[in-house]
Coordinates of C-alpha atoms in Angstrom, one line a residue:
M1 CA -0.4 -0.2 0.2
P2 CA 3.0 2.4 0.8
L3 CA 4.3 1.5 -2.1
F4 CA 1.3 2.1 -4.2
F5 CA 1.0 5.6 -2.6
F6 CA 4.8 6.7 -3.8
L7 CA 4.4 5.7 -7.1
Y8 CA 0.6 8.0 -7.4
L9 CA 2.6 10.9 -6.5
G10 CA 5.5 10.6 -8.8
L11 CA 2.9 10.5 -11.5
C12 CA 1.0 13.5 -9.7
L13 CA 4.2 15.7 -10.0
S14 CA 5.3 14.9 -13.0
F15 CA 1.6 16.5 -14.5
T16 CA 1.7 19.4 -11.4
S17 CA 2.5 20.6 -8.0
F18 CA 3.0 18.5 -5.0
G19 CA -0.3 21.0 -3.7
S20 CA -2.2 20.2 -6.6
C21 CA -2.2 17.0 -6.5
V22 CA -3.1 16.2 -2.5
A23 CA -6.0 18.7 -3.5
R24 CA -7.4 16.4 -6.1
S25 CA -6.4 13.3 -4.1
H26 CA -8.8 14.4 -1.2
E27 CA -11.5 15.0 -4.5
I28 CA -11.2 11.3 -6.1
P29 CA -14.1 9.5 -4.0
H30 CA -16.5 12.4 -5.3
R31 CA -14.5 13.1 -8.5
K32 CA -13.5 10.5 -11.0
L33 CA -11.3 10.4 -14.0
S34 CA -13.8 8.7 -15.9
N35 CA -17.4 7.5 -16.5
A36 CA -18.1 6.2 -13.0
P37 CA -20.9 4.2 -11.2
C38 CA -23.6 5.5 -10.1
P39 CA -22.9 6.4 -6.2
L40 CA -27.2 7.1 -5.2
D41 CA -28.3 4.6 -2.9
I42 CA -31.3 3.9 -5.8
D43 CA -31.4 0.4 -3.5
A44 CA -33.1 2.7 -1.3
F45 CA -35.6 3.9 -2.7
R46 CA -36.6 0.5 -4.1
K47 CA -37.4 -0.6 -0.6
I48 CA -39.1 2.3 0.2
I49 CA -41.5 1.1 -2.6
R50 CA -41.6 -2.5 -1.7
E51 CA -42.5 -1.7 1.8
A52 CA -45.9 0.8 1.2
D53 CA -48.8 -0.3 2.2
Q54 CA -50.0 -1.0 -1.0
P55 CA -48.3 -2.3 -4.6
L56 CA -47.5 1.3 -6.9
L57 CA -49.9 2.1 -9.2
L58 CA -49.5 5.3 -11.2
L59 CA -52.2 6.1 -14.2
D60 CA -51.0 9.1 -15.8
V61 CA -48.7 10.4 -17.3
Q62 CA -48.6 13.7 -15.1
T63 CA -48.4 11.5 -12.2
E64 CA -45.7 8.8 -13.2
C65 CA -43.0 12.0 -14.1
Q66 CA -44.4 13.9 -10.6
F67 CA -43.6 10.3 -8.9
M68 CA -39.8 10.0 -10.8
L69 CA -39.0 13.9 -10.3
E70 CA -39.7 13.2 -6.1
G71 CA -37.6 10.2 -6.3
I72 CA -34.9 11.5 -7.4
R73 CA -35.2 14.6 -5.4
L74 CA -35.0 11.7 -2.3
L75 CA -31.8 10.2 -3.4
R76 CA -30.0 13.2 -4.5
S77 CA -31.2 14.1 -0.3
E78 CA -30.1 11.4 0.5
Y79 CA -26.9 11.2 -0.5
L80 CA -26.7 14.4 0.4
R81 CA -26.9 12.9 4.1
T82 CA -23.8 10.4 3.8
T83 CA -21.7 12.8 1.3
G84 CA -22.1 16.2 2.3
Y85 CA -22.4 16.1 -2.0
F86 CA -26.0 17.3 -3.4
S87 CA -25.3 15.9 -5.9
P88 CA -23.2 13.2 -7.4
P89 CA -20.0 13.4 -10.0
S90 CA -20.9 14.7 -13.6
N91 CA -19.5 11.6 -15.0
A92 CA -21.5 8.9 -13.5
S93 CA -24.8 11.1 -14.9
E94 CA -25.5 8.1 -17.5
A95 CA -24.8 5.0 -14.9
C96 CA -27.1 7.2 -12.4
W97 CA -30.3 7.6 -14.8
H98 CA -29.3 4.2 -16.4
A99 CA -30.2 2.7 -12.8
Y100 CA -32.5 5.0 -11.9
E101 CA -34.7 3.9 -15.3
S102 CA -33.8 -0.3 -14.8
L103 CA -36.0 0.6 -11.5
S104 CA -39.0 2.8 -13.1
N105 CA -39.4 -0.4 -15.4
E106 CA -39.9 -2.6 -12.5
W107 CA -43.2 -1.7 -11.6
L108 CA -43.8 0.5 -14.9
P109 CA -42.6 -1.5 -18.5
G110 CA -41.5 0.4 -21.5
F111 CA -42.0 3.6 -19.4
G112 CA -38.5 6.3 -20.3
V113 CA -37.7 8.6 -17.6
R114 CA -36.2 11.0 -19.5
S115 CA -37.7 10.4 -23.0
T116 CA -41.2 11.0 -21.7
C117 CA -41.0 13.5 -19.1
G118 CA -38.8 15.5 -20.5
F119 CA -35.5 15.4 -18.4
K120 CA -32.4 17.0 -19.1
A121 CA -29.2 14.9 -17.9
S122 CA -28.7 17.4 -15.8
L123 CA -31.2 17.1 -13.3
M124 CA -30.0 14.2 -11.7
T125 CA -26.2 15.7 -11.7
G126 CA -26.3 19.4 -11.8
G127 CA -26.2 22.0 -9.2
C128 CA -27.8 25.1 -8.5
M129 CA -26.5 28.5 -7.6
N130 CA -22.7 27.6 -7.9
I131 CA -23.7 25.5 -4.9
T132 CA -22.8 21.7 -4.7
T133 CA -22.1 21.6 -0.7
R134 CA -23.3 20.7 2.7
S135 CA -21.3 24.3 3.5
Q136 CA -22.3 26.1 0.9
F137 CA -25.6 25.9 1.8
E138 CA -25.6 26.8 5.2
S139 CA -23.1 30.0 3.8
L140 CA -25.7 31.1 1.4
I141 CA -28.9 31.3 3.8
S142 CA -28.8 33.0 7.3
Q143 CA -27.7 31.6 10.9
S144 CA -31.5 32.4 11.8
E145 CA -32.7 29.9 9.0
L146 CA -31.0 27.4 9.7
Q147 CA -32.3 27.6 13.1
G148 CA -35.7 28.2 12.1
I149 CA -35.6 25.0 9.7
Q150 CA -33.9 22.9 12.8
D151 CA -36.2 23.6 15.2
S152 CA -39.3 22.6 12.4
C153 CA -38.3 19.8 11.2
N154 CA -36.7 17.6 13.8
Q155 CA -39.4 15.9 14.6
S156 CA -41.5 13.2 12.9
L157 CA -43.6 14.7 10.1
E158 CA -46.2 11.7 9.6
N159 CA -48.3 14.3 11.7
N160 CA -50.0 16.7 9.2
S161 CA -49.5 19.7 12.3
T162 CA -46.0 19.2 12.4
C163 CA -45.3 18.4 9.1
D164 CA -47.3 21.7 7.5
S165 CA -45.2 24.2 9.8
C166 CA -42.0 22.1 8.3
K167 CA -43.1 23.0 4.7
Q168 CA -44.2 26.2 5.8
R169 CA -40.8 27.3 7.0
L170 CA -38.8 25.2 4.0
W171 CA -41.1 27.8 1.6
R172 CA -40.3 31.2 2.7
V173 CA -36.6 29.9 2.9
S174 CA -36.4 29.0 -0.5
A175 CA -39.0 32.2 -1.4
S176 CA -35.6 34.5 -0.2
N177 CA -33.5 32.7 -0.9
F178 CA -33.6 30.8 -4.7
G179 CA -35.9 33.4 -5.9
R180 CA -38.8 32.7 -8.0
P181 CA -40.0 28.8 -8.5
V182 CA -37.5 28.2 -11.4
D183 CA -38.1 24.5 -13.7
G184 CA -37.3 21.5 -12.4
N185 CA -35.6 20.1 -15.1
E186 CA -32.9 22.7 -14.9
S187 CA -31.5 23.3 -12.0
D188 CA -34.1 22.8 -9.1
C189 CA -33.1 24.5 -6.4
N190 CA -36.3 25.1 -5.0
S191 CA -36.3 21.8 -3.9
Y192 CA -32.5 22.4 -2.3
P193 CA -34.3 23.5 1.1
F194 CA -36.3 20.5 1.5
M195 CA -33.7 18.2 0.7
F196 CA -31.3 19.8 2.9
A197 CA -34.2 19.7 5.5
A198 CA -34.1 15.5 5.1
A199 CA -30.8 15.1 5.0
F200 CA -30.3 16.9 8.4
A201 CA -32.6 18.7 10.1
S202 CA -34.6 15.5 9.8
R203 CA -33.7 13.0 13.2
Y204 CA -35.3 10.6 11.3
G205 CA -33.2 10.9 7.6
P206 CA -34.7 11.2 3.9
T207 CA -36.0 7.6 4.1
N208 CA -38.1 7.7 6.6
L209 CA -41.7 7.3 5.7
G210 CA -42.6 10.4 7.2
T211 CA -40.2 12.3 6.1
V212 CA -40.2 10.5 2.1
K213 CA -44.6 11.2 2.5
C214 CA -44.3 15.2 3.8
L215 CA -40.7 16.6 2.9
F216 CA -40.7 14.6 -0.9
S217 CA -44.6 14.3 -2.0
L218 CA -44.6 10.9 -1.8
D219 CA -48.0 9.9 0.0
F220 CA -48.4 5.7 -1.4
N221 CA -51.6 6.1 -0.7
A222 CA -52.6 8.8 -1.8
F223 CA -50.6 8.2 -5.1
N224 CA -53.6 4.9 -5.1
V225 CA -56.7 6.6 -3.8
N226 CA -58.3 7.0 -7.0
T227 CA -56.3 4.7 -8.6
K228 CA -58.8 2.4 -8.6
R229 CA -61.6 4.0 -9.9
I230 CA -60.3 6.7 -12.5
K231 CA -59.0 2.8 -14.0
H232 CA -62.4 2.3 -13.8
T233 CA -63.6 4.5 -15.2
K234 CA -61.1 4.4 -18.1
V235 CA -62.2 1.4 -18.5
M236 CA -66.0 2.1 -19.1
H237 CA -65.7 5.1 -21.4
R238 CA -63.8 2.5 -23.8
A239 CA -67.0 0.4 -22.9
V240 CA -69.4 3.3 -24.0
L241 CA -67.1 4.1 -27.2
V242 CA -67.8 -0.1 -28.7
G243 CA -71.1 0.4 -27.3
C244 CA -72.2 2.7 -29.0
V245 CA -71.0 2.4 -32.5
S246 CA -72.4 -1.3 -31.7
G247 CA -75.2 -0.7 -31.0
F248 CA -76.3 1.8 -32.7
F249 CA -79.0 0.5 -34.6
V250 CA -80.4 -1.3 -32.3
A251 CA -80.5 1.4 -29.7
V252 CA -82.7 3.0 -32.6
L253 CA -84.5 0.4 -33.1
V254 CA -85.6 0.5 -29.0
V255 CA -85.7 3.4 -29.2
W256 CA -88.7 3.1 -32.2
V257 CA -90.2 0.2 -30.4
L258 CA -90.7 2.1 -27.1
W259 CA -92.2 4.9 -28.9
R260 CA -94.3 3.5 -30.7
R261 CA -96.1 1.1 -27.8
H262 CA -95.8 4.5 -25.2
K263 CA -94.3 2.2 -23.0
K264 CA -92.9 5.6 -20.6
Y265 CA -94.4 3.6 -17.2
R266 CA -92.0 0.3 -18.6
G267 CA -89.2 2.0 -18.6
R268 CA -89.8 4.1 -15.4
K269 CA -90.9 1.1 -13.5
R270 CA -87.3 -1.2 -15.5
N271 CA -85.1 2.2 -14.4
M272 CA -86.7 1.4 -10.2
E273 CA -86.3 -2.2 -10.9
S274 CA -82.1 -1.8 -11.6
T275 CA -82.3 0.4 -9.0
D276 CA -83.3 -2.3 -6.4
M277 CA -81.1 -4.9 -8.0
G278 CA -77.8 -2.1 -7.3
F279 CA -79.2 -2.6 -3.8
A280 CA -79.6 -6.1 -3.8
S281 CA -75.8 -7.1 -5.4
A282 CA -74.1 -4.3 -3.4
M283 CA -75.6 -6.3 0.0
E284 CA -74.8 -9.9 -1.2
I285 CA -70.8 -8.3 -2.0
I286 CA -70.4 -6.8 1.0
G287 CA -72.8 -9.5 3.6
E288 CA -70.2 -12.4 1.2
N289 CA -66.6 -10.1 2.8
T290 CA -67.6 -9.8 6.7
S291 CA -67.0 -12.3 9.1
L292 CA -69.9 -10.8 12.4
V293 CA -70.2 -12.6 15.9
K294 CA -73.6 -12.8 16.5
F295 CA -73.8 -12.5 20.5
P296 CA -76.4 -14.4 22.9
F297 CA -78.7 -12.0 24.1
E298 CA -77.2 -13.0 27.4
E299 CA -73.7 -12.4 26.9
I300 CA -75.5 -9.2 26.1
K301 CA -77.5 -8.5 29.4
K302 CA -74.5 -9.4 31.2
A303 CA -72.0 -7.0 29.4
T304 CA -74.5 -3.7 30.1
K305 CA -75.3 -4.6 32.9
N306 CA -79.1 -5.8 32.0
F307 CA -79.6 -3.1 29.6
S308 CA -78.5 -0.5 32.9
R309 CA -78.8 3.4 32.9
E310 CA -75.6 3.9 34.0
N311 CA -74.4 2.5 31.2
I312 CA -76.1 4.8 28.6
I313 CA -74.1 6.4 27.0
G314 CA -75.8 8.4 24.3
M315 CA -79.1 8.7 22.8
G316 CA -81.2 8.9 19.5
G317 CA -84.0 8.7 17.5
Y318 CA -83.1 5.3 17.1
G319 CA -82.3 4.2 20.0
N320 CA -80.5 4.0 22.9
V321 CA -76.2 3.1 23.7
Y322 CA -74.8 1.3 25.8
K323 CA -71.5 0.9 27.5
G324 CA -70.3 -2.5 28.0
I325 CA -67.6 -5.0 28.8
L326 CA -67.8 -8.0 26.7
A327 CA -67.0 -11.6 27.9
D328 CA -63.0 -11.3 26.9
G329 CA -62.9 -8.2 29.0
S330 CA -63.1 -5.6 26.4
E331 CA -64.9 -2.8 26.2
V332 CA -68.3 -1.7 23.5
A333 CA -71.0 0.0 22.7
L334 CA -74.0 -1.5 21.9
K335 CA -76.7 0.2 20.2
R336 CA -80.4 -1.4 21.3
F337 CA -82.7 0.0 19.0
K338 CA -86.5 1.6 19.9
N339 CA -87.9 -0.3 17.2
F340 CA -89.3 -3.4 18.5
S341 CA -91.3 -4.5 15.2
A342 CA -90.2 -7.6 13.2
G343 CA -90.9 -4.5 10.5
G344 CA -87.6 -2.6 12.1
D345 CA -86.1 -6.4 11.1
E346 CA -84.3 -5.1 6.9
A347 CA -83.6 -1.6 8.2
F348 CA -80.9 -3.2 10.9
A349 CA -79.5 -5.8 8.9
H350 CA -78.6 -3.2 6.6
E351 CA -76.9 -0.5 8.8
V352 CA -75.1 -3.8 10.3
E353 CA -74.1 -4.7 6.7
V354 CA -73.0 -1.7 6.2
I355 CA -70.2 -0.5 9.2
A356 CA -69.3 -5.0 9.3
S357 CA -68.0 -4.0 5.2
I358 CA -65.8 -1.3 5.7
R359 CA -62.3 -0.9 7.5
H360 CA -60.9 2.4 8.2
V361 CA -59.3 4.4 11.1
N362 CA -61.3 6.9 10.7
L363 CA -64.6 4.6 10.6
V364 CA -66.1 3.1 13.8
T365 CA -65.6 -1.0 13.6
V366 CA -68.3 -3.3 14.4
R367 CA -67.2 -6.1 16.7
G368 CA -70.9 -7.8 15.8
Y369 CA -74.8 -8.1 16.5
C370 CA -77.5 -9.8 18.4
T371 CA -81.2 -10.4 17.5
V372 CA -83.4 -12.3 19.2
A373 CA -86.9 -12.7 20.0
V374 CA -87.9 -12.2 23.8
P375 CA -91.3 -12.7 25.2
L376 CA -92.9 -9.4 25.9
Q377 CA -90.2 -7.5 24.7
G378 CA -90.1 -8.2 20.9
H379 CA -87.6 -8.2 18.6
Q380 CA -84.2 -6.9 20.1
R381 CA -82.1 -5.7 17.5
I382 CA -78.1 -4.6 18.7
I383 CA -75.3 -3.2 17.2
V384 CA -71.9 -4.1 19.2
C385 CA -68.9 -1.7 17.9
E386 CA -65.5 -0.6 19.2
L387 CA -65.8 1.9 22.6
V388 CA -64.1 5.4 21.3
H389 CA -63.4 7.1 24.5
N390 CA -63.2 10.6 24.4
G391 CA -66.6 11.8 23.5
S392 CA -67.8 13.3 20.3
L393 CA -66.5 17.1 18.3
Y394 CA -70.5 18.1 19.3
D395 CA -68.9 17.2 22.9
H396 CA -65.9 19.0 22.3
L397 CA -67.0 22.5 20.8
F398 CA -70.1 22.8 22.4
D399 CA -69.8 21.5 26.6
S400 CA -68.3 24.0 28.4
R401 CA -67.4 21.8 30.8
M402 CA -64.1 20.4 27.6
K403 CA -61.0 22.7 27.1
K404 CA -61.2 24.0 23.8
L405 CA -59.1 22.6 21.3
S406 CA -56.3 23.7 19.7
W407 CA -55.6 24.5 15.9
P408 CA -53.1 21.6 15.9
I409 CA -56.0 19.0 17.0
R410 CA -58.5 20.5 15.1
Q411 CA -56.9 20.7 11.7
K412 CA -56.0 17.1 12.9
I413 CA -60.0 16.3 13.1
A414 CA -61.1 18.1 9.9
S415 CA -58.5 16.1 7.4
G416 CA -59.4 12.5 9.9
I417 CA -63.0 13.6 8.8
A418 CA -62.4 14.2 5.2
R419 CA -60.6 10.8 4.7
G420 CA -63.2 8.9 6.6
L421 CA -65.6 10.3 4.0
A422 CA -63.4 9.4 0.9
Y423 CA -63.1 6.8 1.7
L424 CA -66.8 5.8 1.7
H425 CA -67.0 7.4 -1.5
Y426 CA -63.9 5.9 -3.0
G427 CA -62.5 3.1 -1.5
V428 CA -65.7 1.2 -1.7
E429 CA -67.5 -0.6 -4.0
P430 CA -70.3 0.6 -4.7
A431 CA -70.2 3.7 -3.1
I432 CA -71.3 4.3 0.5
I433 CA -73.0 7.7 1.2
H434 CA -73.6 8.6 4.6
R435 CA -76.3 11.0 5.0
D436 CA -76.1 11.8 8.7
V437 CA -72.2 13.7 9.3
K438 CA -73.1 16.2 12.5
A439 CA -70.7 17.0 14.8
S440 CA -72.5 14.4 17.6
N441 CA -71.6 11.7 14.5
I442 CA -67.5 11.8 14.8
L443 CA -65.6 10.4 17.9
L444 CA -62.7 10.8 18.6
D445 CA -60.1 8.6 20.3
Q446 CA -57.3 9.5 22.8
T447 CA -55.0 11.2 20.7
F448 CA -58.3 13.1 19.0
E449 CA -58.7 10.8 15.7
P450 CA -61.8 11.0 14.5
K451 CA -64.0 7.9 13.5
L452 CA -67.1 8.9 11.7
A453 CA -69.8 6.7 13.0
D454 CA -73.9 6.3 13.3
F455 CA -74.3 4.8 9.9
G456 CA -78.4 4.3 10.2
F457 CA -79.3 6.2 7.4
A458 CA -76.3 4.9 4.8
K459 CA -77.2 4.1 1.5
F460 CA -75.0 2.5 -1.4
T461 CA -74.8 4.6 -5.2
P462 CA -75.6 1.5 -8.1
E463 CA -72.5 1.9 -10.5
G464 CA -73.9 4.0 -13.1
F465 CA -75.9 6.2 -11.2
T466 CA -75.4 10.2 -10.3
H467 CA -78.1 10.6 -7.4
L468 CA -80.4 8.5 -6.0
S469 CA -84.5 10.0 -5.1
T470 CA -84.6 9.0 -1.8
R471 CA -87.1 9.7 1.4
V472 CA -84.9 12.9 3.6
A473 CA -83.3 11.6 6.9
G474 CA -80.9 13.6 8.7
T475 CA -80.8 16.5 10.9
L476 CA -81.8 20.4 10.0
G477 CA -78.9 22.4 9.4
Y478 CA -76.3 19.7 7.9
V479 CA -78.8 18.3 5.0
A480 CA -78.2 19.4 1.5
P481 CA -80.2 21.8 -0.1
E482 CA -81.2 20.2 -3.1
Y483 CA -81.5 16.4 -0.4
A484 CA -83.7 18.6 1.6
M485 CA -85.9 19.9 -1.0
Y486 CA -86.0 17.3 -3.7
G487 CA -85.0 14.4 -2.1
Q488 CA -81.6 14.3 -4.7
L489 CA -78.6 11.9 -3.0
S490 CA -74.9 12.6 -3.8
E491 CA -72.1 11.9 -2.7
R492 CA -71.7 15.6 -2.8
S493 CA -74.7 15.7 -0.4
D494 CA -72.4 14.2 2.1
V495 CA -69.8 16.9 0.9
Y496 CA -72.0 19.6 1.8
S497 CA -72.4 18.3 5.4
F498 CA -68.9 18.2 5.9
G499 CA -68.7 21.6 5.2
V500 CA -70.8 22.4 7.7
V501 CA -69.0 20.4 10.1
L502 CA -65.2 21.7 9.3
L503 CA -67.2 25.9 10.2
E504 CA -68.4 24.5 13.3
L505 CA -65.0 23.5 14.2
L506 CA -63.3 26.5 12.5
S507 CA -65.5 29.2 13.9
G508 CA -67.1 27.1 17.9
K509 CA -70.4 28.2 16.4
K510 CA -73.3 26.0 15.6
A511 CA -74.0 25.0 12.1
V512 CA -78.4 26.4 13.5
A513 CA -79.3 28.7 15.2
E514 CA -82.9 30.6 16.0
A515 CA -82.8 34.3 16.1
D516 CA -85.1 36.5 18.0
G517 CA -88.4 35.5 16.3
T518 CA -87.3 35.8 12.6
G519 CA -86.1 32.9 12.0
T520 CA -83.4 30.4 11.9
L521 CA -79.7 31.3 10.7
L522 CA -77.4 29.1 8.9
L523 CA -74.0 29.2 10.0
A524 CA -72.3 28.4 6.0
D525 CA -74.5 31.6 5.3
W526 CA -72.9 33.7 7.7
A527 CA -69.5 32.0 6.7
W528 CA -70.4 32.6 2.9
S529 CA -70.8 36.6 3.8
Q530 CA -67.6 36.8 5.9
V531 CA -66.0 35.7 3.1
R532 CA -67.6 37.5 0.2
E533 CA -66.8 40.3 2.1
G534 CA -63.0 39.1 2.2
N535 CA -62.9 38.7 6.3
P536 CA -62.3 34.7 6.2
L537 CA -60.6 34.9 8.9
D538 CA -63.6 36.3 10.7
V539 CA -65.3 32.9 10.7
V540 CA -62.3 31.6 12.3
D541 CA -62.4 30.6 16.7
E542 CA -60.1 32.8 18.0
S543 CA -60.4 31.7 21.8
M544 CA -58.8 28.7 20.5
P545 CA -55.5 28.3 23.1
E546 CA -53.2 27.9 19.8
L547 CA -54.1 29.3 16.4
G548 CA -52.2 28.3 13.4
F549 CA -50.5 30.3 10.6
A550 CA -52.8 32.6 8.9
E551 CA -52.5 30.9 5.0
V552 CA -54.3 27.4 5.7
M553 CA -56.4 28.7 8.9
E554 CA -57.9 30.7 5.5
R555 CA -57.4 27.8 3.5
H556 CA -59.4 26.2 5.4
V557 CA -62.0 28.3 6.0
L558 CA -62.3 28.4 2.0
V559 CA -61.9 25.2 1.5
A560 CA -65.8 24.9 4.2
V561 CA -67.5 27.9 2.2
L562 CA -67.0 25.5 -1.1
C563 CA -67.3 22.5 0.5
S564 CA -71.2 23.9 2.0
H565 CA -72.0 25.9 -1.7
P566 CA -75.8 25.6 -2.2
V567 CA -75.6 24.5 -5.6
A568 CA -74.3 21.0 -5.4
Y569 CA -71.5 20.6 -9.2
A570 CA -70.3 24.2 -7.2
R571 CA -69.1 21.6 -4.2
P572 CA -65.6 19.8 -5.0
T573 CA -65.6 15.6 -4.4
M574 CA -64.2 13.9 -1.6
D575 CA -61.6 13.1 -2.5
Q576 CA -60.6 17.0 -3.6
V577 CA -61.0 18.0 -0.7
V578 CA -58.0 15.9 1.5
K579 CA -55.9 17.2 -1.4
M580 CA -56.9 20.8 -0.6
L581 CA -56.6 20.6 3.3
E582 CA -53.4 18.1 3.1
S583 CA -51.5 19.2 0.4
D584 CA -51.8 23.5 -1.6
F585 CA -53.8 21.5 -4.3
P586 CA -55.2 24.6 -6.2
L587 CA -58.2 25.9 -4.8
P588 CA -60.7 27.2 -7.2
S589 CA -62.9 30.5 -8.0
I590 CA -65.9 29.9 -5.2
P591 CA -69.2 30.3 -7.2
D592 CA -71.9 33.4 -6.7
C593 CA -75.2 32.1 -4.4
P594 CA -77.6 31.6 -6.7
L595 CA -81.0 32.5 -8.2
V596 CA -83.3 30.7 -6.1
D597 CA -86.6 30.3 -8.2
E598 CA -89.9 29.3 -6.5
M599 CA -88.5 27.3 -4.1
V600 CA -90.8 26.3 -1.1
K601 CA -90.1 25.3 2.8
I602 CA -90.9 22.0 3.6
D603 CA -90.9 19.8 7.6
Q604 CA -89.0 19.6 9.5
P605 CA -86.3 18.2 10.4
A606 CA -85.0 18.3 6.5
S607 CA -86.3 22.1 6.0
F608 CA -84.1 25.5 6.1
S609 CA -86.8 28.1 7.2
G610 CA -84.2 31.0 6.2
S611 CA -84.8 33.3 3.8
S612 CA -81.8 32.2 2.5
Y613 CA -83.7 29.5 0.1
I614 CA -87.0 31.1 -0.2
S615 CA -88.3 33.4 -2.3
S616 CA -91.9 34.3 -3.7
P617 CA -93.4 32.9 -6.1
E618 CA -93.6 35.9 -8.3
G619 CA -90.0 36.0 -9.1
Q620 CA -86.4 35.4 -8.1
Q621 CA -84.0 36.6 -5.4
P622 CA -80.3 35.9 -4.4
C623 CA -79.8 35.0 -1.2
S624 CA -80.1 37.1 1.5
Y625 CA -77.4 38.0 3.5
E626 CA -78.2 41.2 4.5
S627 CA -78.2 41.3 8.2
D628 CA -74.7 39.9 8.4
H629 CA -73.9 41.5 11.7
S630 CA -77.0 40.6 13.0
I631 CA -76.7 37.5 12.0
L632 CA -73.3 36.9 14.3
S633 CA -74.3 38.5 17.6
D634 CA -78.0 36.0 17.3
L635 CA -75.1 32.7 16.3
E636 CA -73.3 33.8 19.6
K637 CA -76.0 34.2 21.7
V638 CA -78.0 30.9 21.1
G639 CA -75.1 29.1 20.4
S640 CA -74.6 28.1 24.0
S641 CA -77.8 27.0 24.2
Q642 CA -78.9 25.2 21.9
K643 CA -79.1 21.7 21.9
H644 CA -78.1 18.6 20.8
M645 CA -79.8 17.4 17.8

């Protein structure tokens, strides 16, 4: 080994000075004189993909290219952590691109990263503003900014609030030091703060799943949320096209025959039968995928101390909810229905099957059920569910004995509710519409993770139907206008209810209030007027213990107002809402309140008796917001006295 060193030293001295030779010897690990192998840890990225909860499925080029770009940033961040350099030497560029394209072909066969996405070779090994090392980056930004990055990002980034705080800090550093965003295909300067934070500020390093999700937007669950639905939509589009072409003459013939025979009534009947078949088939599919426990009635009685009043933890229109302890020692919640006639068995079976068919962290899980006919007591129908110990969102918002929720907790609750509803709408087939989303039906565990409960009103959406026409069920203030007035139910009806709950969560005010002899006041109307006047932050409860960033709170207010818009198709879908709340997904403009023509009152509990939805038969008028300040005072006045609905 010493002999090799002296030979090498002699060769160096024959071409240049001794000092330059020594300097070059220190750079050899990073800069080779010829094409070098790729020093990036490609296997680390491969391991992250393989260990994801579900397989990666990317169906559009834009999503695929964004994923590949973020993967390059992740690999460069890991390289920065281990070597101190932001990018490998330029002569390793081709080797790294070859290795990276080989990785992409493992799950995207035939996908050429550079050719498809237009990535330039410099993206893998290029620098930014002559910054190549950690020390050069740290000398560029101020000491206070470095300390801010350390304070905000040196923690687990799996939590939405801590992730948001870290990213807000990095965006400010990027804006103040690197100027406006540039083409990520050229120098990718704006990603340098994120690569630096992942490498040196995050205590878990760049390859931690929380860091990967937060700083590089590589959330595998998010990439796959809509995959099944998108794929299904594409297949349906192709099928419709083929069907239209091949069945054109048959369709004309059928229409002609129907017109000649005046079979409109039979056509309506056929549609109704297809709807019923959709519900029936949905029940059969779900029933096959559930494994419920049928508890003996005696065990239920023992668990609830013979349905003791002391064990009641909730009361509602459908029955009482009891706390109980099963034979195995586990605590459960048991819902006992008041309607003990045999005619209610179908509704009971519907609720049990719906709850048992789904599993999600933000949905209450069913343990089993009990059905029995008891002499002198009639039919007994009981659902056994997991017990959520921390009460409901309604309790924490409107019970004066409860401590007020901080902004990070409210933000976590909002995102959890949105994810739960998005799963009901897009994560199961057929889609499930909850129909009764309200604060009292959102339970909180000890970590304030929300869980949607009470699926007694749930409805299936048969494939191919945009909405259902059904008897109105729900709670005043939370029911969407098109559902309350016309019985038209769709996923966007749940979106409206979510918007109202989000407004309650943000403002600390109830969804509906009775004014002093002037009718009903809706929280959604008042919030819309505040946004219209340019004061969205006036909606936020400023008395909460810990406020968040103003722009984040304002974003939540705008999302809530958009969701509670009176026009169904002005509302976003729940998967879009999740992206709006958890990322910088662009918000659409909020349409003005529509003209209302000949709307009529309908009976409570599904009526909207405020002036916002009522007009005279003689003409049209816009939603009325003539007394915004009086609405606010009335809401505050009755907010503490309104009863739990």
